[in-house]
Coordinates of C-alpha atoms in Angstrom, one line a residue:
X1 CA 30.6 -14.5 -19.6
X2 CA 34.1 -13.6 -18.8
X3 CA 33.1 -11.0 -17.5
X4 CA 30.9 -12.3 -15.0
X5 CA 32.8 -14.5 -14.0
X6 CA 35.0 -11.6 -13.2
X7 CA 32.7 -10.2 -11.0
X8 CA 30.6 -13.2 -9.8
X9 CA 32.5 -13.0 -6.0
X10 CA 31.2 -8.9 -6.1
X11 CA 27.5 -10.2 -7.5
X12 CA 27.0 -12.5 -4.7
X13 CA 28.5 -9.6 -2.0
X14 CA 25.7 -7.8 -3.5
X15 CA 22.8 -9.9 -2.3
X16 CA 24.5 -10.7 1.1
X17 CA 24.2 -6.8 1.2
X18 CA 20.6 -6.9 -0.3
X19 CA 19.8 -9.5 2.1
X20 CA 20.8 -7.6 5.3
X21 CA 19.2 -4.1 3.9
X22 CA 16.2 -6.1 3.4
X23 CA 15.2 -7.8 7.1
X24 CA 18.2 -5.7 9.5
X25 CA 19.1 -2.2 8.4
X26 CA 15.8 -1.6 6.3
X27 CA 15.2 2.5 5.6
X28 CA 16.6 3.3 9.7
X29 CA 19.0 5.2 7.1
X30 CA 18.1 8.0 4.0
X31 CA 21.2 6.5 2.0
X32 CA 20.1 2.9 2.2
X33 CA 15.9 3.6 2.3
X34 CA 16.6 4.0 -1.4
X35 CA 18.1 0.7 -2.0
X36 CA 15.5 -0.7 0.6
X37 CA 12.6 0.8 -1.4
X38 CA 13.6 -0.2 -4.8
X39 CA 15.0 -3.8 -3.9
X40 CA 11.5 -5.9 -2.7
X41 CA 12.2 -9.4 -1.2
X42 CA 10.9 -10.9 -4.3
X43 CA 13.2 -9.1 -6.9
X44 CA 16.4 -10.5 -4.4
X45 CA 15.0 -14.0 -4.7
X46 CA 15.2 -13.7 -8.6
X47 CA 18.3 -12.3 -8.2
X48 CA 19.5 -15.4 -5.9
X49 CA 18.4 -17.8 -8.5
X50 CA 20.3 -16.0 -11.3
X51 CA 23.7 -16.4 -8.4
X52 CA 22.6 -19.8 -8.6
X53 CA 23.4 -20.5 -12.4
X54 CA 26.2 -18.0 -12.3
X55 CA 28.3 -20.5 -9.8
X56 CA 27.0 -23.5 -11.1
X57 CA 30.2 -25.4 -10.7
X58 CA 30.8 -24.3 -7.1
X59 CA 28.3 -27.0 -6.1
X60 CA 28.6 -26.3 -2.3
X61 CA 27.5 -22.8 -3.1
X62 CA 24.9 -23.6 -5.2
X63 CA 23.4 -26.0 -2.6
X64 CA 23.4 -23.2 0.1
X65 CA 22.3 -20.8 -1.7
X66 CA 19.0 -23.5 -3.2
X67 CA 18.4 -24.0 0.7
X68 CA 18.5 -20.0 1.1
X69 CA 16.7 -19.0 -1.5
X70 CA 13.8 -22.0 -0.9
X71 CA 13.9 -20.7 3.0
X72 CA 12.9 -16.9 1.4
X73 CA 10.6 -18.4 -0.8
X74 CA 8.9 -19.5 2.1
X75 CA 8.8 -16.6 3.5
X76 CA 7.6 -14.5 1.0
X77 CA 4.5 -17.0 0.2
X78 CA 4.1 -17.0 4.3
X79 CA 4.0 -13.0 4.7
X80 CA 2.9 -11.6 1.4
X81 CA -0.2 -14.3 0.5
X82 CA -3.3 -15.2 2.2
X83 CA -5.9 -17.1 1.3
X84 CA -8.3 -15.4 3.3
X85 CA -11.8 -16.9 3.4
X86 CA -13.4 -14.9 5.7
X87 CA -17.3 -14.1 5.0
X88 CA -17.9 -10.4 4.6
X89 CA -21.6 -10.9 5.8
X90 CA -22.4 -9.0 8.7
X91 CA -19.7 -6.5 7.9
X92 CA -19.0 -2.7 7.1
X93 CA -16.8 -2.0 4.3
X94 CA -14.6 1.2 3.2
X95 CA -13.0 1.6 -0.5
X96 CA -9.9 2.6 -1.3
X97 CA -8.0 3.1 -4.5
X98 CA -5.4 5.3 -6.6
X99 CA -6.6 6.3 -9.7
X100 CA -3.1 7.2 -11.0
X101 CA -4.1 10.4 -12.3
X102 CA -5.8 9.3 -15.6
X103 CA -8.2 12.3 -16.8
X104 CA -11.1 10.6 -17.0
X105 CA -12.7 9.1 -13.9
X106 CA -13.7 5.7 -13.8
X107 CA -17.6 6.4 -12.5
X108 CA -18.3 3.0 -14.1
X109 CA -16.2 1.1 -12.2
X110 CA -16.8 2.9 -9.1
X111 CA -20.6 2.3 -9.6
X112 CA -20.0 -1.8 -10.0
X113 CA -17.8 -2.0 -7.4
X114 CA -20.9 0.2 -4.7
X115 CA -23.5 -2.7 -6.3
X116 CA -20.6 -5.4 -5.2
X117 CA -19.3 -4.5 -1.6
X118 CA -22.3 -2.0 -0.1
X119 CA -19.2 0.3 1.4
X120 CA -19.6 2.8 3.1
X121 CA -16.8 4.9 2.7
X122 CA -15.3 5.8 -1.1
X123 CA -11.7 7.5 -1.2
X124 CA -9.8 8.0 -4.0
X125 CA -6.2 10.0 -4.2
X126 CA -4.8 11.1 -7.8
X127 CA -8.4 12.5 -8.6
X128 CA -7.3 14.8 -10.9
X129 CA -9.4 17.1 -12.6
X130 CA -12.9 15.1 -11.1
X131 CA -15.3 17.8 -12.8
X132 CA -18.6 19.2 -11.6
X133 CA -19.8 16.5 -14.0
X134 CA -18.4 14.0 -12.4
X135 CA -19.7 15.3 -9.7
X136 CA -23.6 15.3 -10.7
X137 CA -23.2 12.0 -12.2
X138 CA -21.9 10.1 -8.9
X139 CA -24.5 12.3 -7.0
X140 CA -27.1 11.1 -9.5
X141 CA -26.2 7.7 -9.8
X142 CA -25.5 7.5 -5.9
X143 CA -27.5 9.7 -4.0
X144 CA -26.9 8.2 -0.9
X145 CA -23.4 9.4 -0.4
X146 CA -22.0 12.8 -0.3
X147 CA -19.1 13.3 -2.3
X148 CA -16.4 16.1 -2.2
X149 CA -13.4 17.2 -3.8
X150 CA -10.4 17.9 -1.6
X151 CA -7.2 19.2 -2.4
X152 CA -4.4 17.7 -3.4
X153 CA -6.2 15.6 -5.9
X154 CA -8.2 13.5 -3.9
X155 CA -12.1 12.9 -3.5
X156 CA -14.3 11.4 -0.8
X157 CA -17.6 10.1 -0.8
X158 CA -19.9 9.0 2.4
X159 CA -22.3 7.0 3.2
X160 CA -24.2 9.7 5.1
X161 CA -23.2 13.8 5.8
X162 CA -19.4 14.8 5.9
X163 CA -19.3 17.6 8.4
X164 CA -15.5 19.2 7.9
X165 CA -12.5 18.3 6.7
X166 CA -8.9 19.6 6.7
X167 CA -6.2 19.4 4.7
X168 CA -2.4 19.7 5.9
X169 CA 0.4 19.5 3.4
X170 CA 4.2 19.8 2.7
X171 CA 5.5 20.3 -0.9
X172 CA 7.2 17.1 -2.8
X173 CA 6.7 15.4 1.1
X174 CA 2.9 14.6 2.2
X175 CA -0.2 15.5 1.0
X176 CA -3.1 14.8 4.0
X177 CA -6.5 15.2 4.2
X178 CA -8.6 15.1 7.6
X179 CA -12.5 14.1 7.1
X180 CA -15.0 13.9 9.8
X181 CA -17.9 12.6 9.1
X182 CA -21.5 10.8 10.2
X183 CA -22.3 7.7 9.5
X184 CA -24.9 5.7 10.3
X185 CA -25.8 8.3 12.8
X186 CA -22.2 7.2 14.5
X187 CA -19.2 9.6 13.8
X188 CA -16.0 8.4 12.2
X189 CA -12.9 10.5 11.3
X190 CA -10.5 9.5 8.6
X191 CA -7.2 10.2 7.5
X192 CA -6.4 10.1 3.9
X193 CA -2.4 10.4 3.0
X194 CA -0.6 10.6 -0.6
X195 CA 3.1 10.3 0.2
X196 CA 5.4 11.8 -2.4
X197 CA 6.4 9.0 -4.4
X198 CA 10.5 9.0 -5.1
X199 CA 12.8 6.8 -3.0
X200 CA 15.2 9.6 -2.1
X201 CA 13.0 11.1 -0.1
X202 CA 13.0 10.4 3.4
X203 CA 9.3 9.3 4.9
X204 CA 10.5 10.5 8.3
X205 CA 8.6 13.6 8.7
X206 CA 5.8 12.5 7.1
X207 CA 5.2 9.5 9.3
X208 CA 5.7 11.8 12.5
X209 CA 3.1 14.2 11.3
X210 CA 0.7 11.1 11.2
X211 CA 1.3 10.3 14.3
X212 CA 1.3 14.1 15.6
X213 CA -2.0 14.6 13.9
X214 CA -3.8 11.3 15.2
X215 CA -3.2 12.9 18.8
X216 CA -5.3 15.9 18.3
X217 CA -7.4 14.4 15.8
X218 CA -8.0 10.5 17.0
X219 CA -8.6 8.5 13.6
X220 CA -11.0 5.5 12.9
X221 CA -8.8 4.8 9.5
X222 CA -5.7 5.7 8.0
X223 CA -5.4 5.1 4.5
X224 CA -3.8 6.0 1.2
X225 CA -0.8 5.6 -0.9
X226 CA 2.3 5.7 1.1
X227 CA 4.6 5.3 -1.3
X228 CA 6.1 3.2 1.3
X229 CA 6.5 -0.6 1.5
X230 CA 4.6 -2.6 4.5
X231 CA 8.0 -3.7 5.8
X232 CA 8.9 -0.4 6.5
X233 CA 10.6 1.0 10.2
X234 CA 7.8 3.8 10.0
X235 CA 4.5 1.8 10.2
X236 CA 5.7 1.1 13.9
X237 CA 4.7 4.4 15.0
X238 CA 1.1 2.9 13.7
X239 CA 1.1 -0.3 15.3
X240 CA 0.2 1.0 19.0
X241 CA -3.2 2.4 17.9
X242 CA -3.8 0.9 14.4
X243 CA -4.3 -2.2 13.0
X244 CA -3.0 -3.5 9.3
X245 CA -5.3 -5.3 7.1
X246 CA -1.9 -6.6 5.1
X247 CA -3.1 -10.5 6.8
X248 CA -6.3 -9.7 6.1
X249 CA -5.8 -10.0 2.3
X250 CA -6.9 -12.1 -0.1
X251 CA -4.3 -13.2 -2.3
X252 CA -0.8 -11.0 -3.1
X253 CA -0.8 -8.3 -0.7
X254 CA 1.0 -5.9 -3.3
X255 CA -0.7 -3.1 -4.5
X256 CA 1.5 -2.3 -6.9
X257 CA 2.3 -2.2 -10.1
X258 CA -0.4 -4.0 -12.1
X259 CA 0.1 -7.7 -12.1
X260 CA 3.3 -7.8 -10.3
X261 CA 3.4 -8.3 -6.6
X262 CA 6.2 -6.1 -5.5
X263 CA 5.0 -3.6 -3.4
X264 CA 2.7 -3.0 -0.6
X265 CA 2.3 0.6 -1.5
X266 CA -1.5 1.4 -0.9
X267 CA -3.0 0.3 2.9
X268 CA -5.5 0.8 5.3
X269 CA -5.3 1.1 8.7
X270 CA -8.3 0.5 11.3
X271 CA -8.5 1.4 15.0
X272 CA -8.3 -1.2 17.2
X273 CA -11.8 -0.5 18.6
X274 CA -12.8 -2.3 15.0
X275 CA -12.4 -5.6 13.7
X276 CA -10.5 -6.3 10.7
X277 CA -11.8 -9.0 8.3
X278 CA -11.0 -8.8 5.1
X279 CA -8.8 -7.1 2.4
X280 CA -10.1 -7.6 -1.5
X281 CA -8.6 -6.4 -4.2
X282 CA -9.3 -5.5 -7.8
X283 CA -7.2 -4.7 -10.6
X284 CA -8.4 -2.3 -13.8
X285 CA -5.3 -2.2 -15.7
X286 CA -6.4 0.6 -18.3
X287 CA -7.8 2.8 -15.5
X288 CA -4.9 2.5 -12.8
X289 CA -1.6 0.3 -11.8
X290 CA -2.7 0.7 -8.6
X291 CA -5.1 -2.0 -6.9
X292 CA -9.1 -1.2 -5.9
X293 CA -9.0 -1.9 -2.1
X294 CA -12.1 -3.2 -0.6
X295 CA -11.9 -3.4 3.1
X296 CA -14.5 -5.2 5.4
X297 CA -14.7 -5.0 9.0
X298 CA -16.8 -5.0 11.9

């Protein structure tokens, strides 16, 4: 205790600091992305309430920092949870979903999750090692999609024919893959990312190469695990041509990790040329921390 009280006046610097990282300075800089990525808004209001019992006697603190922290509160329940009750009926719908690298693939929830939401589109990134029985059991089970592996551990299945895809890639940066592909007798390109996951590395380049890419390439969806949190700088250079279903959710728009909403990791980007409507997500804690995304749109 004595020695917090020691350091109380340097605590509560610290979330002044955390505080402007978090809605001013955000990652515009490589040194402080780090402490932006691994600091989410709801980690610095748990930190505010701790401040709270720390200066208990300083009452005039402890009421400004109750209004604060009730103010953030706010915030977070405003920004990062909808209760979206939008009907999916008369809607097209694209999956989503890390598998977090576990060696066997989850072709059983992937089947009850086809019966569920009829989508149209099934991507999947940390696919690793999906074999050619995989394979003949997903073609078997659903032989109305096409399913491929890709590089960089990811796998795609469509509603229809895929006629090429691409894949571009930087080591311990970005790991992309282009996919054209008919559906529905209507074409629709996609873009499937897998950012390298550590803080210290700056998304920069990354981002810009998405942004390159959609100008020779012109996606219909962006989607994938960016690694990087919705709040991000980066997701700008998205915004003119794209739009977010992070309102469209239903509930925490976290991805991840299992049962904690922290971060808004895993996304999906539509063209504006398409409606979002609605954002599911489902959790299968001994096959991934990452959420199942279920996208509907028109």
């Amino acid at each position: 205790m004595k020695l917090i009280k020691k350091y109380r006046n340097f605590l509560l610097i610290v979330f002044v600091i955390l505080l402007l990282i978090h809605f001013v300075l955000k990652d515009n800089y490589p040194l402080i992305s780090t402490v932006f990525y691994s600091t989410p808004l709801i980690t610095i209001i748990f930190s505010g309430i701790i401040l709270c019992f720390i200066f208990y006697r300083k009452r005039k603190l402890v009421l400004l920092l109750s209004a604060l922290l009730t103010l953030l509160t706010f915030y977070f329940f405003n920004n990062y949870y909808f209760n979206n009750k939008a009907s999916v009926k008369n809607t097209t719908s694209l999956v989503f979903w890390n598998v977090a690298k576990k060696e066997h693939f989850p072709i059983e929830i992937i089947s009850n999750i086809i019966r569920e939401h009829n989508p149209n589109i099934l991507s999947f990134v940390e696919a690793v090692d999906v074999s050619n029985e995989d394979l003949n059991t997903l073609n078997k089970l659903h032989s109305e999609f096409e399913f491929k592996v890709l590089e960089g551990n990811m796998l795609i299945g469509i509603k229809g024919s895929i006629i090429e895809t691409n894949y571009l890639s930087k080591s311990d940066n970005y790991r992309f893959n282009f996919i054209k592909a008919l559906v529905k007798n209507k074409e629709l390109s996609i873009l499937m990312t897998d950012l390298y996951a550590s803080p210290l590395k700056d998304k920069t380049e990354a981002f810009e190469q998405i942004a390159l890419y959609n100008k020779t390439h012109s996606f219909d969806f962006i989607l994938g695990d960016f690694n990087t949190p919705y709040e991000s700088i980066h997701f700008k250079q998205l915004k003119n041509n794209f739009t977010s279903f992070h309102s469209k959710s239903n509930g925490f728009t976290a991805t991840w990790p299992f049962g904690i909403p922290l971060l808004e990791l895993d996304q999906i980007w539509i063209s504006k040329k398409f409606n979002p409507i609605k954002l599911n997500k489902h959790y299968f804690q001994n096959s991934s921390d990452h959420a199942l995304l279920v996208a509907s749109y028109q």
